[in-house]
mmCIF file of N, CA and C in Angstrom:
data_model
loop_
_atom_site.group_PDB
_atom_site.id
_atom_site.type_symbol
_atom_site.label_atom_id
_atom_site.label_comp_id
_atom_site.label_asym_id
_atom_site.label_seq_id
_atom_site.Cartn_x
_atom_site.Cartn_y
_atom_site.Cartn_z
ATOM 1 N N UNK A 1 44.399 -10.522 1.525
ATOM 2 C CA UNK A 1 44.095 -10.724 -0.357
ATOM 3 C C UNK A 1 45.293 -10.601 -0.976
ATOM 4 N N UNK A 2 44.891 -11.656 -0.989
ATOM 5 C CA UNK A 2 47.002 -11.773 -1.895
ATOM 6 C C UNK A 2 46.017 -10.333 -2.797
ATOM 7 N N UNK A 3 47.455 -9.935 -4.396
ATOM 8 C CA UNK A 3 47.666 -8.581 -4.766
ATOM 9 C C UNK A 3 48.135 -10.117 -5.812
ATOM 10 N N UNK A 4 47.382 -10.379 -7.317
ATOM 11 C CA UNK A 4 47.703 -10.890 -8.331
ATOM 12 C C UNK A 4 48.536 -9.979 -7.865
ATOM 13 N N UNK A 5 50.583 -10.899 -8.739
ATOM 14 C CA UNK A 5 51.707 -10.244 -9.480
ATOM 15 C C UNK A 5 52.288 -11.395 -9.914
ATOM 16 N N UNK A 6 53.262 -10.986 -10.271
ATOM 17 C CA UNK A 6 53.996 -11.985 -11.019
ATOM 18 C C UNK A 6 54.945 -13.196 -9.442
ATOM 19 N N UNK A 7 54.749 -12.740 -8.166
ATOM 20 C CA UNK A 7 55.518 -13.219 -7.443
ATOM 21 C C UNK A 7 54.471 -14.338 -6.759
ATOM 22 N N UNK A 8 52.859 -14.317 -7.220
ATOM 23 C CA UNK A 8 52.321 -14.856 -6.449
ATOM 24 C C UNK A 8 52.523 -16.352 -7.622
ATOM 25 N N UNK A 9 52.766 -17.198 -5.618
ATOM 26 C CA UNK A 9 53.015 -18.417 -6.418
ATOM 27 C C UNK A 9 51.995 -19.556 -6.486
ATOM 28 N N UNK A 10 52.155 -20.157 -6.189
ATOM 29 C CA UNK A 10 51.110 -21.503 -6.915
ATOM 30 C C UNK A 10 50.591 -22.232 -5.308
ATOM 31 N N UNK A 11 50.726 -22.167 -4.603
ATOM 32 C CA UNK A 11 50.342 -21.868 -2.383
ATOM 33 C C UNK A 11 49.246 -21.421 -2.526
ATOM 34 N N UNK A 12 49.505 -20.091 -3.176
ATOM 35 C CA UNK A 12 48.192 -18.623 -2.296
ATOM 36 C C UNK A 12 47.519 -18.577 -2.784
ATOM 37 N N UNK A 13 48.191 -19.254 -4.183
ATOM 38 C CA UNK A 13 47.065 -18.790 -5.531
ATOM 39 C C UNK A 13 46.227 -20.444 -4.631
ATOM 40 N N UNK A 14 46.912 -21.005 -4.130
ATOM 41 C CA UNK A 14 46.013 -22.068 -4.166
ATOM 42 C C UNK A 14 44.655 -22.141 -2.633
ATOM 43 N N UNK A 15 45.073 -21.369 -1.731
ATOM 44 C CA UNK A 15 45.393 -20.846 -0.241
ATOM 45 C C UNK A 15 43.728 -20.164 -0.805
ATOM 46 N N UNK A 16 43.785 -19.108 -1.718
ATOM 47 C CA UNK A 16 42.883 -18.539 -2.443
ATOM 48 C C UNK A 16 41.962 -18.880 -3.070
ATOM 49 N N UNK A 17 42.160 -19.804 -3.483
ATOM 50 C CA UNK A 17 40.807 -20.148 -4.184
ATOM 51 C C UNK A 17 39.622 -20.845 -3.769
ATOM 52 N N UNK A 18 40.768 -21.615 -2.588
ATOM 53 C CA UNK A 18 39.848 -22.381 -1.003
ATOM 54 C C UNK A 18 39.265 -21.463 -0.401
ATOM 55 N N UNK A 19 39.660 -20.561 -0.003
ATOM 56 C CA UNK A 19 38.890 -19.812 0.632
ATOM 57 C C UNK A 19 38.028 -19.414 -0.446
ATOM 58 N N UNK A 20 37.689 -18.433 -1.788
ATOM 59 C CA UNK A 20 36.625 -18.089 -2.011
ATOM 60 C C UNK A 20 35.859 -18.922 -1.852
ATOM 61 N N UNK A 21 36.062 -20.346 -3.130
ATOM 62 C CA UNK A 21 35.066 -21.804 -2.881
ATOM 63 C C UNK A 21 34.425 -21.988 -1.560
ATOM 64 N N UNK A 22 35.273 -21.061 -0.024
ATOM 65 C CA UNK A 22 34.707 -21.450 0.480
ATOM 66 C C UNK A 22 33.245 -20.010 1.262
ATOM 67 N N UNK A 23 34.002 -18.638 0.583
ATOM 68 C CA UNK A 23 32.310 -18.051 1.035
ATOM 69 C C UNK A 23 31.842 -18.367 -0.026
ATOM 70 N N UNK A 24 31.267 -19.106 -1.583
ATOM 71 C CA UNK A 24 30.342 -19.590 -2.273
ATOM 72 C C UNK A 24 29.650 -20.019 -1.545
ATOM 73 N N UNK A 25 30.681 -21.342 -1.403
ATOM 74 C CA UNK A 25 28.996 -22.267 -0.626
ATOM 75 C C UNK A 25 28.707 -21.802 0.836
ATOM 76 N N UNK A 26 28.792 -20.507 1.521
ATOM 77 C CA UNK A 26 28.469 -19.847 2.390
ATOM 78 C C UNK A 26 27.683 -18.810 1.602
ATOM 79 N N UNK A 27 27.834 -19.117 0.663
ATOM 80 C CA UNK A 27 26.810 -17.874 -0.012
ATOM 81 C C UNK A 27 24.937 -18.267 -0.497
ATOM 82 N N UNK A 28 25.641 -19.117 -0.665
ATOM 83 C CA UNK A 28 24.299 -20.479 -1.467
ATOM 84 C C UNK A 28 23.496 -20.948 -0.483
ATOM 85 N N UNK A 29 24.466 -21.490 0.844
ATOM 86 C CA UNK A 29 24.178 -21.743 1.793
ATOM 87 C C UNK A 29 22.940 -20.949 2.233
ATOM 88 N N UNK A 30 24.024 -19.466 1.980
ATOM 89 C CA UNK A 30 22.620 -18.445 2.796
ATOM 90 C C UNK A 30 20.748 -17.627 1.877
ATOM 91 N N UNK A 31 21.939 -17.909 0.697
ATOM 92 C CA UNK A 31 20.466 -18.343 -0.510
ATOM 93 C C UNK A 31 19.754 -19.191 -0.345
ATOM 94 N N UNK A 32 19.496 -20.290 0.230
ATOM 95 C CA UNK A 32 18.967 -21.866 0.483
ATOM 96 C C UNK A 32 18.426 -21.011 1.597
ATOM 97 N N UNK A 33 18.554 -20.269 2.510
ATOM 98 C CA UNK A 33 18.161 -20.383 3.679
ATOM 99 C C UNK A 33 17.029 -18.798 3.308
ATOM 100 N N UNK A 34 17.190 -18.711 3.039
ATOM 101 C CA UNK A 34 15.872 -17.507 2.441
ATOM 102 C C UNK A 34 15.766 -17.628 1.805
ATOM 103 N N UNK A 35 15.618 -18.526 0.486
ATOM 104 C CA UNK A 35 14.169 -19.431 -0.354
ATOM 105 C C UNK A 35 13.595 -20.124 1.009
ATOM 106 N N UNK A 36 13.184 -20.104 1.702
ATOM 107 C CA UNK A 36 12.978 -20.960 2.705
ATOM 108 C C UNK A 36 12.437 -21.022 3.215
ATOM 109 N N UNK A 37 12.039 -19.603 3.216
ATOM 110 C CA UNK A 37 10.750 -17.689 3.471
ATOM 111 C C UNK A 37 9.626 -18.280 2.300
ATOM 112 N N UNK A 38 10.191 -19.156 1.616
ATOM 113 C CA UNK A 38 9.036 -18.640 0.890
ATOM 114 C C UNK A 38 8.800 -20.080 0.545
ATOM 115 N N UNK A 39 8.836 -20.967 0.377
ATOM 116 C CA UNK A 39 7.905 -22.237 -0.068
ATOM 117 C C UNK A 39 7.180 -22.147 -1.457
ATOM 118 N N UNK A 40 6.648 -21.444 -1.228
ATOM 119 C CA UNK A 40 6.327 -21.350 -4.028
ATOM 120 C C UNK A 40 6.921 -20.413 -4.136
ATOM 121 N N UNK A 41 8.103 -20.498 -3.884
ATOM 122 C CA UNK A 41 8.849 -19.298 -4.865
ATOM 123 C C UNK A 41 8.492 -17.512 -4.651
ATOM 124 N N UNK A 42 8.788 -17.146 -4.612
ATOM 125 C CA UNK A 42 9.503 -15.597 -5.032
ATOM 126 C C UNK A 42 8.042 -15.549 -5.845
ATOM 127 N N UNK A 43 8.412 -15.972 -7.597
ATOM 128 C CA UNK A 43 6.831 -14.481 -8.003
ATOM 129 C C UNK A 43 5.363 -15.061 -7.315
ATOM 130 N N UNK A 44 5.678 -16.784 -6.580
ATOM 131 C CA UNK A 44 3.820 -17.166 -6.408
ATOM 132 C C UNK A 44 3.281 -16.243 -5.371
ATOM 133 N N UNK A 45 4.709 -15.804 -4.200
ATOM 134 C CA UNK A 45 4.775 -14.560 -2.898
ATOM 135 C C UNK A 45 4.627 -13.065 -3.997
ATOM 136 N N UNK A 46 4.886 -12.557 -4.228
ATOM 137 C CA UNK A 46 4.562 -11.962 -4.535
ATOM 138 C C UNK A 46 3.079 -12.147 -5.066
ATOM 139 N N UNK A 47 2.972 -12.321 -5.794
ATOM 140 C CA UNK A 47 1.144 -12.303 -6.515
ATOM 141 C C UNK A 47 0.413 -12.951 -4.840
ATOM 142 N N UNK A 48 0.728 -12.852 -4.232
ATOM 143 C CA UNK A 48 -0.095 -12.906 -3.103
ATOM 144 C C UNK A 48 0.299 -12.042 -2.770
ATOM 145 N N UNK A 49 0.822 -10.644 -2.953
ATOM 146 C CA UNK A 49 0.763 -9.682 -1.923
ATOM 147 C C UNK A 49 0.333 -8.885 -2.580
ATOM 148 N N UNK A 50 -0.131 -9.251 -4.659
ATOM 149 C CA UNK A 50 -0.596 -8.149 -5.374
ATOM 150 C C UNK A 50 -1.621 -8.583 -5.287
ATOM 151 N N UNK A 51 -2.608 -10.342 -4.579
ATOM 152 C CA UNK A 51 -3.646 -10.380 -4.328
ATOM 153 C C UNK A 51 -4.101 -9.471 -3.572
ATOM 154 N N UNK A 52 -3.556 -9.214 -2.272
ATOM 155 C CA UNK A 52 -3.524 -8.561 -0.695
ATOM 156 C C UNK A 52 -3.931 -7.005 -1.536
ATOM 157 N N UNK A 53 -2.786 -6.268 -1.652
ATOM 158 C CA UNK A 53 -3.354 -5.265 -2.361
ATOM 159 C C UNK A 53 -4.414 -4.819 -2.653
ATOM 160 N N UNK A 54 -4.937 -6.133 -4.314
ATOM 161 C CA UNK A 54 -6.247 -5.344 -5.105
ATOM 162 C C UNK A 54 -7.460 -5.861 -4.520
ATOM 163 N N UNK A 55 -6.807 -6.325 -3.422
ATOM 164 C CA UNK A 55 -8.227 -6.952 -2.475
ATOM 165 C C UNK A 55 -9.187 -6.009 -1.397
ATOM 166 N N UNK A 56 -7.742 -5.495 -0.120
ATOM 167 C CA UNK A 56 -8.087 -4.388 0.231
ATOM 168 C C UNK A 56 -7.860 -3.016 -0.515
ATOM 169 N N UNK A 57 -8.246 -2.370 -1.913
ATOM 170 C CA UNK A 57 -8.520 -1.429 -3.369
ATOM 171 C C UNK A 57 -9.919 -1.306 -3.304
ATOM 172 N N UNK A 58 -10.380 -3.008 -3.282
ATOM 173 C CA UNK A 58 -11.582 -3.675 -3.772
ATOM 174 C C UNK A 58 -12.825 -3.168 -2.693
ATOM 175 N N UNK A 59 -12.161 -3.370 -1.184
ATOM 176 C CA UNK A 59 -12.824 -3.267 -0.063
ATOM 177 C C UNK A 59 -12.504 -1.763 0.128
ATOM 178 N N UNK A 60 -12.145 -1.003 -0.152
ATOM 179 C CA UNK A 60 -11.741 0.395 0.231
ATOM 180 C C UNK A 60 -13.038 0.855 -0.286
ATOM 181 N N UNK A 61 -12.681 0.592 -2.110
ATOM 182 C CA UNK A 61 -13.699 1.209 -2.803
ATOM 183 C C UNK A 61 -15.509 0.805 -3.172
ATOM 184 N N UNK A 62 -15.231 -0.437 -2.522
ATOM 185 C CA UNK A 62 -16.482 -1.300 -1.604
ATOM 186 C C UNK A 62 -17.400 0.265 -0.514
ATOM 187 N N UNK A 63 -16.665 -0.002 1.018
ATOM 188 C CA UNK A 63 -17.093 1.928 1.222
ATOM 189 C C UNK A 63 -17.237 2.369 1.132
ATOM 190 N N UNK A 64 -16.107 3.003 0.476
ATOM 191 C CA UNK A 64 -16.664 5.377 -0.896
ATOM 192 C C UNK A 64 -17.743 4.924 -1.016
ATOM 193 N N UNK A 65 -18.263 4.023 -1.160
ATOM 194 C CA UNK A 65 -19.779 3.677 -2.718
ATOM 195 C C UNK A 65 -20.342 3.217 -1.428
ATOM 196 N N UNK A 66 -20.288 2.969 -0.776
ATOM 197 C CA UNK A 66 -21.397 2.597 0.408
ATOM 198 C C UNK A 66 -22.013 4.044 1.613
ATOM 199 N N UNK A 67 -20.227 4.322 1.728
ATOM 200 C CA UNK A 67 -20.853 5.588 2.517
ATOM 201 C C UNK A 67 -21.429 7.159 1.174
ATOM 202 N N UNK A 68 -20.444 7.031 -0.223
ATOM 203 C CA UNK A 68 -21.522 7.883 -1.029
ATOM 204 C C UNK A 68 -23.106 7.589 -0.724
ATOM 205 N N UNK A 69 -22.905 6.304 -0.780
ATOM 206 C CA UNK A 69 -24.512 6.002 -1.413
ATOM 207 C C UNK A 69 -25.830 6.698 -0.319
ATOM 208 N N UNK A 70 -25.114 6.238 1.297
ATOM 209 C CA UNK A 70 -25.961 6.241 2.603
ATOM 210 C C UNK A 70 -25.688 8.197 2.772
ATOM 211 N N UNK A 71 -25.073 8.761 1.864
ATOM 212 C CA UNK A 71 -25.173 10.129 2.036
ATOM 213 C C UNK A 71 -26.054 10.445 1.514
ATOM 214 N N UNK A 72 -26.105 10.228 0.132
ATOM 215 C CA UNK A 72 -27.541 10.827 -0.924
ATOM 216 C C UNK A 72 -28.715 10.303 -0.714
ATOM 217 N N UNK A 73 -28.156 9.359 -0.068
ATOM 218 C CA UNK A 73 -30.115 8.620 0.913
ATOM 219 C C UNK A 73 -30.189 8.881 1.893
ATOM 220 N N UNK A 74 -29.489 10.150 2.507
ATOM 221 C CA UNK A 74 -30.222 10.228 3.897
ATOM 222 C C UNK A 74 -30.195 11.916 3.194
ATOM 223 N N UNK A 75 -29.566 12.740 2.606
ATOM 224 C CA UNK A 75 -29.975 13.309 1.651
ATOM 225 C C UNK A 75 -30.655 14.105 0.558
ATOM 226 N N UNK A 76 -31.545 12.363 0.173
ATOM 227 C CA UNK A 76 -32.744 12.828 -0.736
ATOM 228 C C UNK A 76 -34.069 12.546 0.702
ATOM 229 N N UNK A 77 -33.388 11.756 2.156
ATOM 230 C CA UNK A 77 -34.412 11.672 2.735
ATOM 231 C C UNK A 77 -35.481 13.235 4.019
ATOM 232 N N UNK A 78 -34.011 13.541 3.988
ATOM 233 C CA UNK A 78 -34.695 15.218 4.480
ATOM 234 C C UNK A 78 -34.514 16.054 4.157
ATOM 235 N N UNK A 79 -34.910 15.555 2.613
ATOM 236 C CA UNK A 79 -35.617 16.633 1.592
ATOM 237 C C UNK A 79 -37.147 16.372 1.210
ATOM 238 N N UNK A 80 -37.083 15.176 1.670
ATOM 239 C CA UNK A 80 -38.918 14.851 1.816
ATOM 240 C C UNK A 80 -39.374 14.689 2.762
ATOM 241 N N UNK A 81 -39.049 14.403 3.479
ATOM 242 C CA UNK A 81 -38.828 15.331 5.317
ATOM 243 C C UNK A 81 -39.774 16.496 5.578
ATOM 244 N N UNK A 82 -37.681 17.597 4.825
ATOM 245 C CA UNK A 82 -39.025 18.957 4.830
ATOM 246 C C UNK A 82 -40.336 19.519 3.998
ATOM 247 N N UNK A 83 -39.918 18.581 2.336
ATOM 248 C CA UNK A 83 -40.976 18.977 2.327
ATOM 249 C C UNK A 83 -42.564 18.782 2.624
ATOM 250 N N UNK A 84 -42.582 17.045 2.678
ATOM 251 C CA UNK A 84 -43.839 16.908 3.775
ATOM 252 C C UNK A 84 -43.771 17.959 4.823
ATOM 253 N N UNK A 85 -43.526 18.464 5.280
ATOM 254 C CA UNK A 85 -43.882 19.107 6.276
ATOM 255 C C UNK A 85 -44.131 20.616 5.978
ATOM 256 N N UNK A 86 -43.224 20.986 5.207
ATOM 257 C CA UNK A 86 -43.770 21.960 4.251
ATOM 258 C C UNK A 86 -45.566 22.972 3.708
ATOM 259 N N UNK A 87 -45.758 21.029 2.688
ATOM 260 C CA UNK A 87 -47.111 21.222 2.650
ATOM 261 C C UNK A 87 -47.718 20.786 3.453
ATOM 262 N N UNK A 88 -47.911 20.053 4.786
ATOM 263 C CA UNK A 88 -49.076 19.740 5.560
ATOM 264 C C UNK A 88 -48.634 21.749 6.792
ATOM 265 N N UNK A 89 -47.816 22.489 6.898
ATOM 266 C CA UNK A 89 -47.651 23.463 7.347
ATOM 267 C C UNK A 89 -48.362 23.790 6.393
ATOM 268 N N UNK A 90 -48.280 24.355 5.001
ATOM 269 C CA UNK A 90 -49.415 24.812 4.360
ATOM 270 C C UNK A 90 -51.315 24.558 3.854
ATOM 271 N N UNK A 91 -50.723 23.515 3.199
ATOM 272 C CA UNK A 91 -53.012 22.975 3.466
ATOM 273 C C UNK A 91 -53.160 23.683 5.176
ATOM 274 N N UNK A 92 -52.495 23.308 6.454
ATOM 275 C CA UNK A 92 -52.428 23.900 7.164
ATOM 276 C C UNK A 92 -53.993 25.256 7.809
ATOM 277 N N UNK A 93 -52.176 25.959 7.305
ATOM 278 C CA UNK A 93 -52.722 27.323 6.604
ATOM 279 C C UNK A 93 -53.934 27.661 5.435
ATOM 280 N N UNK A 94 -53.964 26.734 5.106
ATOM 281 C CA UNK A 94 -54.814 27.410 4.314
ATOM 282 C C UNK A 94 -56.199 26.619 4.148
ATOM 283 N N UNK A 95 -56.528 26.023 5.758
ATOM 284 C CA UNK A 95 -57.409 24.815 6.252
ATOM 285 C C UNK A 95 -58.291 24.407 5.089
ATOM 286 N N UNK A 96 -57.026 23.332 4.057
ATOM 287 C CA UNK A 96 -57.210 21.816 3.778
ATOM 288 C C UNK A 96 -56.317 20.620 3.992
ATOM 289 N N UNK A 97 -55.931 21.001 4.728
ATOM 290 C CA UNK A 97 -56.439 20.521 6.654
ATOM 291 C C UNK A 97 -57.115 19.029 6.835
ATOM 292 N N UNK A 98 -57.450 18.558 7.444
ATOM 293 C CA UNK A 98 -58.735 17.299 7.912
ATOM 294 C C UNK A 98 -58.417 17.852 9.300
ATOM 295 N N UNK A 99 -57.182 19.496 10.424
ATOM 296 C CA UNK A 99 -58.042 19.831 11.489
ATOM 297 C C UNK A 99 -58.724 20.841 12.490
ATOM 298 N N UNK A 100 -59.837 20.591 12.920
ATOM 299 C CA UNK A 100 -61.031 20.310 13.019
ATOM 300 C C UNK A 100 -61.356 20.986 14.420
#
């Protein structure tokens, strides 16, 4: 790299400018290659990822609600069975059942 001073003549300046222009061209080419990975653009790519994240959150909420609902119904089912058994036991003990 040339240091900018009074001795920096036109030939050196032109060489350095050509080198800088080549580097800029290489950078532009690299950016174009990277952008090919996003055919719909980076904004649409981000939106697609946000949609996938939101879908995953909704799916997790669905499964969480389903598990909670199953647990509640399971507890109610057990409670009804226990109450039924207690009532059958009491009715048998008190002679109210149809046992002969």
